[in-house]
Short mmCIF file of C-alpha atoms in Angstrom, two decimals:
data_model
loop_
_atom_site.label_atom_id
_atom_site.label_comp_id
_atom_site.label_asym_id
_atom_site.label_seq_id
_atom_site.Cartn_x
_atom_site.Cartn_y
_atom_site.Cartn_z
CA MET A 1 74.83 6.10 -4.09
CA ILE A 2 72.53 9.07 -4.47
CA ASN A 3 72.11 10.47 -7.99
CA LEU A 4 69.63 12.63 -9.86
CA ASP A 5 67.45 9.65 -10.75
CA ASN A 6 66.92 8.45 -7.18
CA LEU A 7 67.25 11.75 -5.28
CA ASP A 8 63.50 12.09 -4.62
CA ASP A 9 63.37 8.54 -3.29
CA TYR A 10 66.26 9.21 -0.92
CA ILE A 11 64.62 12.41 0.33
CA LEU A 12 61.40 10.49 1.04
CA ARG A 13 63.30 7.77 2.90
CA LEU A 14 65.25 10.40 4.81
CA ARG A 15 62.03 12.13 5.88
CA GLN A 16 60.72 8.75 7.09
CA GLY A 17 63.74 8.36 9.36
CA ASP A 18 65.62 5.76 7.31
CA ARG A 19 69.09 5.75 8.88
CA ALA A 20 70.74 4.25 5.81
CA ALA A 21 69.33 7.07 3.66
CA LEU A 22 70.49 9.63 6.23
CA ALA A 23 73.99 8.15 6.26
CA GLN A 24 74.24 8.25 2.46
CA ALA A 25 72.90 11.81 2.36
CA MET A 26 75.62 12.81 4.83
CA THR A 27 78.26 11.11 2.71
CA LEU A 28 77.10 13.09 -0.31
CA VAL A 29 77.10 16.39 1.58
CA GLU A 30 80.57 15.70 2.99
CA SER A 31 81.99 14.94 -0.45
CA SER A 32 84.39 17.52 -1.85
CA LEU A 33 84.17 16.16 -5.40
CA PRO A 34 83.03 18.84 -7.89
CA GLN A 35 80.46 16.50 -9.46
CA HIS A 36 78.68 16.16 -6.10
CA GLN A 37 78.32 19.87 -5.31
CA ALA A 38 75.20 20.59 -7.37
CA LEU A 39 73.48 17.40 -6.19
CA SER A 40 74.29 18.25 -2.55
CA ALA A 41 72.82 21.71 -2.99
CA GLN A 42 69.64 20.26 -4.52
CA LEU A 43 69.33 17.79 -1.66
CA LEU A 44 69.76 20.48 0.99
CA ASP A 45 67.30 22.83 -0.72
CA SER A 46 64.71 20.05 -0.71
CA ILE A 47 64.96 19.31 3.00
CA MET A 48 65.12 22.92 4.27
CA PRO A 49 61.34 23.18 4.99
CA TYR A 50 61.73 20.30 7.44
CA THR A 51 64.60 21.74 9.46
CA GLY A 52 64.95 24.08 12.41
CA GLN A 53 62.68 22.30 14.89
CA ALA A 54 65.31 20.34 16.80
CA LYS A 55 67.17 21.40 19.93
CA ARG A 56 70.83 21.87 19.02
CA LEU A 57 73.32 21.10 21.77
CA GLY A 58 77.10 21.42 21.53
CA VAL A 59 79.38 19.44 23.83
CA THR A 60 83.09 19.99 24.25
CA GLY A 61 85.62 19.44 27.00
CA THR A 62 89.17 18.76 27.96
CA PRO A 63 90.80 15.50 26.76
CA GLY A 64 89.98 12.73 29.20
CA ALA A 65 86.86 14.46 30.51
CA GLY A 66 84.75 11.49 29.42
CA LYS A 67 82.78 13.13 26.60
CA SER A 68 81.85 9.86 24.89
CA THR A 69 80.79 8.20 28.15
CA PHE A 70 78.78 11.27 29.08
CA LEU A 71 77.09 11.46 25.67
CA GLU A 72 76.12 7.82 25.72
CA ALA A 73 74.64 8.16 29.22
CA LEU A 74 72.83 11.38 28.22
CA GLY A 75 71.63 9.83 24.96
CA GLU A 76 70.22 6.79 26.74
CA GLU A 77 68.39 9.07 29.18
CA LEU A 78 66.92 11.07 26.28
CA LEU A 79 65.76 7.88 24.57
CA LEU A 80 64.00 6.80 27.76
CA GLN A 81 62.14 10.11 27.66
CA GLY A 82 60.93 9.43 24.10
CA HIS A 83 63.33 11.64 22.15
CA LYS A 84 65.09 10.84 18.89
CA VAL A 85 68.78 11.67 19.31
CA ALA A 86 71.46 12.30 16.71
CA VAL A 87 75.12 12.72 17.68
CA ILE A 88 77.61 14.25 15.26
CA ALA A 89 81.01 13.38 16.71
CA VAL A 90 83.83 15.33 15.09
CA ASP A 91 87.10 13.40 15.10
CA PRO A 92 90.51 15.08 14.67
CA SER A 93 92.24 14.48 11.36
CA SER A 94 95.93 13.76 11.16
CA PRO A 95 97.94 16.78 9.94
CA LEU A 96 100.25 14.32 8.14
CA SER A 97 98.00 11.71 6.54
CA GLY A 98 94.69 13.57 6.73
CA GLY A 99 93.05 10.42 8.13
CA SER A 100 90.85 10.03 11.21
CA ILE A 101 90.23 7.09 13.52
CA LEU A 102 86.45 7.78 13.69
CA ALA A 103 86.13 5.60 16.79
CA ASP A 104 83.25 7.44 18.46
CA LYS A 105 80.73 4.81 17.37
CA THR A 106 82.65 2.14 19.25
CA ARG A 107 82.86 4.35 22.35
CA MET A 108 79.06 4.93 22.21
CA LEU A 109 78.14 1.41 21.18
CA ASN A 110 74.79 1.13 23.00
CA LEU A 111 73.63 4.50 21.68
CA ALA A 112 74.77 3.70 18.13
CA ARG A 113 72.72 0.49 18.19
CA ALA A 114 69.55 2.10 19.53
CA GLU A 115 66.63 2.30 17.11
CA HIS A 116 65.88 5.98 17.72
CA ALA A 117 69.46 7.18 17.87
CA PHE A 118 72.01 7.99 15.19
CA VAL A 119 75.75 8.44 15.76
CA ARG A 120 77.86 9.88 12.95
CA PRO A 121 81.64 10.26 13.36
CA VAL A 122 83.01 12.85 10.93
CA PRO A 123 86.62 13.93 10.29
CA SER A 124 87.61 17.53 11.01
CA ARG A 125 89.81 17.50 7.87
CA GLY A 126 92.21 19.92 9.48
CA GLN A 127 89.53 22.59 9.83
CA LEU A 128 90.50 25.38 12.23
CA GLY A 129 88.65 24.97 15.48
CA GLY A 130 88.20 21.21 15.26
CA ILE A 131 84.87 21.33 13.43
CA SER A 132 84.14 19.54 10.18
CA PRO A 133 83.34 21.98 7.32
CA SER A 134 80.04 20.18 6.70
CA THR A 135 78.88 19.94 10.32
CA ARG A 136 76.18 22.60 9.94
CA GLU A 137 74.64 20.81 6.98
CA LEU A 138 74.75 17.47 8.79
CA ILE A 139 72.68 19.08 11.56
CA LEU A 140 70.04 20.05 8.97
CA LEU A 141 69.94 16.50 7.59
CA CYS A 142 69.40 15.08 11.08
CA GLU A 143 66.57 17.52 11.71
CA ALA A 144 64.92 16.62 8.41
CA ALA A 145 65.14 12.94 9.39
CA GLY A 146 63.06 13.65 12.49
CA TYR A 147 65.68 13.81 15.22
CA ASP A 148 64.43 16.32 17.76
CA ILE A 149 67.73 16.60 19.64
CA VAL A 150 70.98 17.00 17.70
CA ILE A 151 74.23 16.94 19.65
CA VAL A 152 77.56 18.05 18.21
CA GLU A 153 80.61 16.70 20.02
CA THR A 154 83.83 18.53 19.20
CA VAL A 155 87.43 17.38 19.49
CA GLY A 156 87.86 19.74 22.46
CA VAL A 157 91.01 21.49 21.31
CA GLY A 158 92.03 24.88 19.99
CA GLN A 159 89.09 27.05 19.00
CA SER A 160 86.52 24.25 19.03
CA GLU A 161 84.54 25.99 21.77
CA THR A 162 84.06 29.08 19.61
CA GLU A 163 83.27 27.08 16.50
CA VAL A 164 80.67 24.80 18.04
CA ALA A 165 79.00 27.70 19.85
CA ALA A 166 78.48 29.32 16.44
CA MET A 167 76.29 26.48 15.16
CA VAL A 168 74.26 25.27 18.14
CA ASP A 169 71.71 26.77 20.53
CA CYS A 170 73.13 25.59 23.82
CA PHE A 171 76.80 24.96 24.56
CA LEU A 172 77.93 22.58 27.29
CA SER A 173 81.50 22.29 28.50
CA LEU A 174 82.41 19.02 30.20
CA GLN A 175 85.21 19.37 32.73
CA ILE A 176 86.94 17.22 35.32
CA ALA A 177 88.20 18.13 38.77
CA GLY A 178 91.42 17.22 40.50
CA ALA A 179 93.47 16.94 37.31
CA GLY A 180 95.23 20.31 37.62
CA ASP A 181 93.21 21.84 34.78
CA ASP A 182 90.58 23.79 36.72
CA LEU A 183 92.29 27.18 36.49
CA GLN A 184 93.40 26.50 32.91
CA ALA A 185 89.78 25.96 31.84
CA ILE A 186 88.85 29.33 33.34
CA LYS A 187 91.85 31.11 31.87
CA LYS A 188 91.29 29.99 28.29
CA GLY A 189 87.92 31.71 28.11
CA ILE A 190 85.60 28.77 28.50
CA MET A 191 83.52 30.77 30.95
CA GLU A 192 82.45 33.24 28.26
CA MET A 193 81.30 30.51 25.87
CA ALA A 194 79.56 27.94 28.07
CA ASP A 195 75.85 27.95 28.86
CA PHE A 196 76.46 24.97 31.15
CA ILE A 197 79.60 23.69 32.81
CA VAL A 198 79.27 20.07 33.85
CA ILE A 199 81.95 18.55 36.06
CA ASN A 200 82.14 14.85 35.26
CA LYS A 201 83.60 11.98 37.31
CA ASP A 202 81.85 13.06 40.50
CA ASP A 203 82.43 9.62 42.00
CA GLY A 204 84.78 7.62 44.20
CA ASP A 205 87.19 9.78 46.16
CA ASN A 206 86.74 12.73 43.81
CA HIS A 207 83.77 14.39 45.54
CA ILE A 208 85.87 16.93 47.41
CA ASN A 209 87.73 17.95 44.25
CA VAL A 210 84.42 18.32 42.42
CA ASP A 211 83.01 20.54 45.20
CA ILE A 212 86.08 22.78 45.02
CA ALA A 213 85.90 23.01 41.21
CA ARG A 214 82.17 23.74 41.31
CA HIS A 215 82.76 26.62 43.73
CA MET A 216 85.57 28.02 41.52
CA TYR A 217 83.44 27.94 38.38
CA ARG A 218 80.43 29.50 40.06
CA SER A 219 82.58 32.27 41.52
CA ALA A 220 84.06 32.98 38.09
CA LEU A 221 80.60 33.08 36.48
CA ASN A 222 79.50 35.75 38.93
CA ILE A 223 82.13 38.25 37.79
CA ILE A 224 82.03 37.88 34.00
CA ARG A 225 79.62 39.39 31.51
CA ARG A 226 76.80 37.10 30.51
CA LYS A 227 76.77 35.60 27.04
CA TYR A 228 73.02 36.23 26.80
CA PRO A 229 71.19 38.83 28.97
CA ALA A 230 68.33 36.42 29.63
CA TRP A 231 70.42 33.40 30.59
CA GLN A 232 72.61 32.80 33.65
CA PRO A 233 75.09 29.94 32.97
CA ARG A 234 74.96 27.08 35.44
CA VAL A 235 77.51 24.70 36.98
CA LEU A 236 76.48 21.07 37.49
CA SER A 237 78.17 17.77 38.25
CA CYS A 238 77.57 14.13 37.41
CA SER A 239 79.13 10.71 37.12
CA ALA A 240 78.70 9.50 33.55
CA LEU A 241 80.36 6.20 34.42
CA GLU A 242 77.85 5.49 37.17
CA LYS A 243 75.06 7.23 35.20
CA ARG A 244 74.33 9.35 38.25
CA GLY A 245 73.19 12.95 37.92
CA ILE A 246 72.57 12.61 34.17
CA ARG A 247 68.81 13.09 34.46
CA GLU A 248 69.34 16.18 36.63
CA VAL A 249 71.77 17.58 34.07
CA TRP A 250 69.20 17.17 31.29
CA GLN A 251 66.43 18.69 33.42
CA ALA A 252 68.62 21.75 33.87
CA ILE A 253 69.54 21.92 30.18
CA GLN A 254 65.87 21.81 29.16
CA THR A 255 65.24 25.12 30.92
CA PHE A 256 67.54 26.87 28.44
CA TRP A 257 65.19 26.79 25.44
CA PRO A 258 62.04 28.29 27.02
CA VAL A 259 64.05 31.18 28.49
CA MET A 260 65.81 31.89 25.18
CA THR A 261 62.63 31.49 23.12
CA GLN A 262 60.48 33.76 25.28
CA SER A 263 63.15 36.47 25.27
CA GLY A 264 63.43 36.28 21.46
CA GLN A 265 67.14 35.54 21.72
CA LEU A 266 66.94 32.03 20.26
CA ALA A 267 65.49 33.25 16.96
CA SER A 268 68.00 36.08 16.69
CA LEU A 269 70.84 33.69 17.58
CA ARG A 270 69.98 31.31 14.76
CA GLN A 271 69.53 34.17 12.29
CA ARG A 272 72.93 35.55 13.22
CA GLN A 273 74.53 32.11 12.96
CA ASN A 274 73.10 31.62 9.47
CA ALA A 275 74.30 35.05 8.32
CA ASP A 276 77.80 34.46 9.71
CA TRP A 277 77.93 31.01 8.10
CA VAL A 278 76.97 32.37 4.68
CA ARG A 279 79.51 35.18 4.92
CA ARG A 280 82.33 32.88 5.94
CA GLN A 281 81.56 30.32 3.25
CA ILE A 282 81.44 33.07 0.62
CA GLU A 283 84.88 34.18 1.77
CA VAL A 284 86.22 30.62 1.52
CA ASN A 285 84.68 30.04 -1.91
CA ALA A 286 85.84 33.42 -3.21
CA LEU A 287 89.39 32.73 -2.06
CA ALA A 288 89.36 29.30 -3.71
CA ALA A 289 88.04 30.80 -6.95
CA LEU A 290 90.65 33.55 -6.83
CA PHE A 291 93.56 31.15 -6.45
CA SER A 292 92.25 28.99 -9.27
CA HIS A 293 92.83 31.94 -11.63
CA PRO A 294 95.83 31.11 -13.89
CA GLU A 295 97.49 34.53 -13.50
CA VAL A 296 97.16 34.46 -9.72
CA ARG A 297 98.58 30.93 -9.57
CA ALA A 298 101.53 31.92 -11.74
CA HIS A 299 102.28 35.05 -9.71
CA TYR A 300 101.93 33.12 -6.45
CA GLN A 301 104.41 30.51 -7.71
CA HIS A 302 106.85 33.30 -8.58
CA ILE A 303 106.55 34.77 -5.07
CA ASP A 304 106.88 31.32 -3.55
CA ASN A 305 110.15 30.78 -5.41
CA LEU A 306 111.49 34.10 -4.14
CA LEU A 307 110.58 33.11 -0.59
CA HIS A 308 112.40 29.78 -0.92
CA GLN A 309 115.48 31.65 -2.14
CA ASN A 310 115.25 34.12 0.79
CA GLN A 311 115.08 37.04 -1.64
CA ILE A 312 111.98 38.57 0.00
CA SER A 313 110.39 38.41 3.43
CA PRO A 314 107.03 36.68 4.03
CA ARG A 315 105.45 40.09 4.67
CA ALA A 316 106.74 41.40 1.34
CA GLY A 317 105.41 38.28 -0.37
CA ILE A 318 101.97 38.82 1.12
CA ARG A 319 101.96 42.48 0.03
CA ALA A 320 103.09 41.53 -3.48
CA ILE A 321 100.34 38.95 -3.93
CA THR A 322 97.70 41.26 -2.47
CA HIS A 323 98.78 44.15 -4.70
CA PHE A 324 98.78 41.92 -7.78
CA ILE A 325 95.26 40.63 -7.07
CA THR A 326 93.94 44.12 -6.34
CA GLN A 327 95.46 45.76 -9.40
CA GLN A 328 95.42 43.03 -12.03
CA ILE A 329 92.44 40.82 -11.16
CA ILE A 330 89.84 42.78 -9.21
CA HIS A 331 90.23 45.99 -11.25
#
């Protein structure tokens, strides 16, 4: 386990691409134990000069769209082209037990075994939007370890599209045709978030359905406001199972970074993402610190008891707590 005595050694091994050192660094960063917070911060500060050079790609999609099969096929293609690929696969946590299956490594077995690839399943821990709280920092660790392409796979539910788009450069939505979900994908706002829409399972008897879905998505893209002025989102198709069309998908994706870089939008995007991340984490930390205050905890317990006894409404409880914090703690 990483400690103050061996931290420098772990950082050196991490910079040399040692996957065991990278895995242990991720475990440390993911830890919520108070005694690990300062060490995690020191580790992240040390690797910051070596971050920011990778291409960050987010992948989400409807359940059953074949995200793991697609990512393994894409990862193998990237390895053939000489890239080092890291995949951070966020797995949903149980709302009851808090546990996760973390089975993405078994679904991307060939990629996980490859010398120049790294697959890390991480639990979402109930985080809104299906993204692990430490995902951003795991991206930085992968970049410091020399991975030039970092892919974040989300659980594909709720607000995961918004959350992953806020931490990557390019956002890809994997969809399927002929499953009755084509209009639903358009309705839920995926068109505003995606830089690429890739229709998977373009094989067998599904070609006609894929053609129809491709036309629907392209028509929708023509009437909505662009996410970035310099970039026109594209609709592609492939068969991840047959590994057909994967190279063409990657060739299209590669065009995203030069366009965004030359327009200056990539640099401003990352700056905005960092600022938003800091603000949101400050809000989370401030709230946690506030509710650790003994007087706030006692008053909250009092309000909670009144709510259980149906003596006040939830809105009144919220107002009472807010008023108490404003008047007694902040002032």
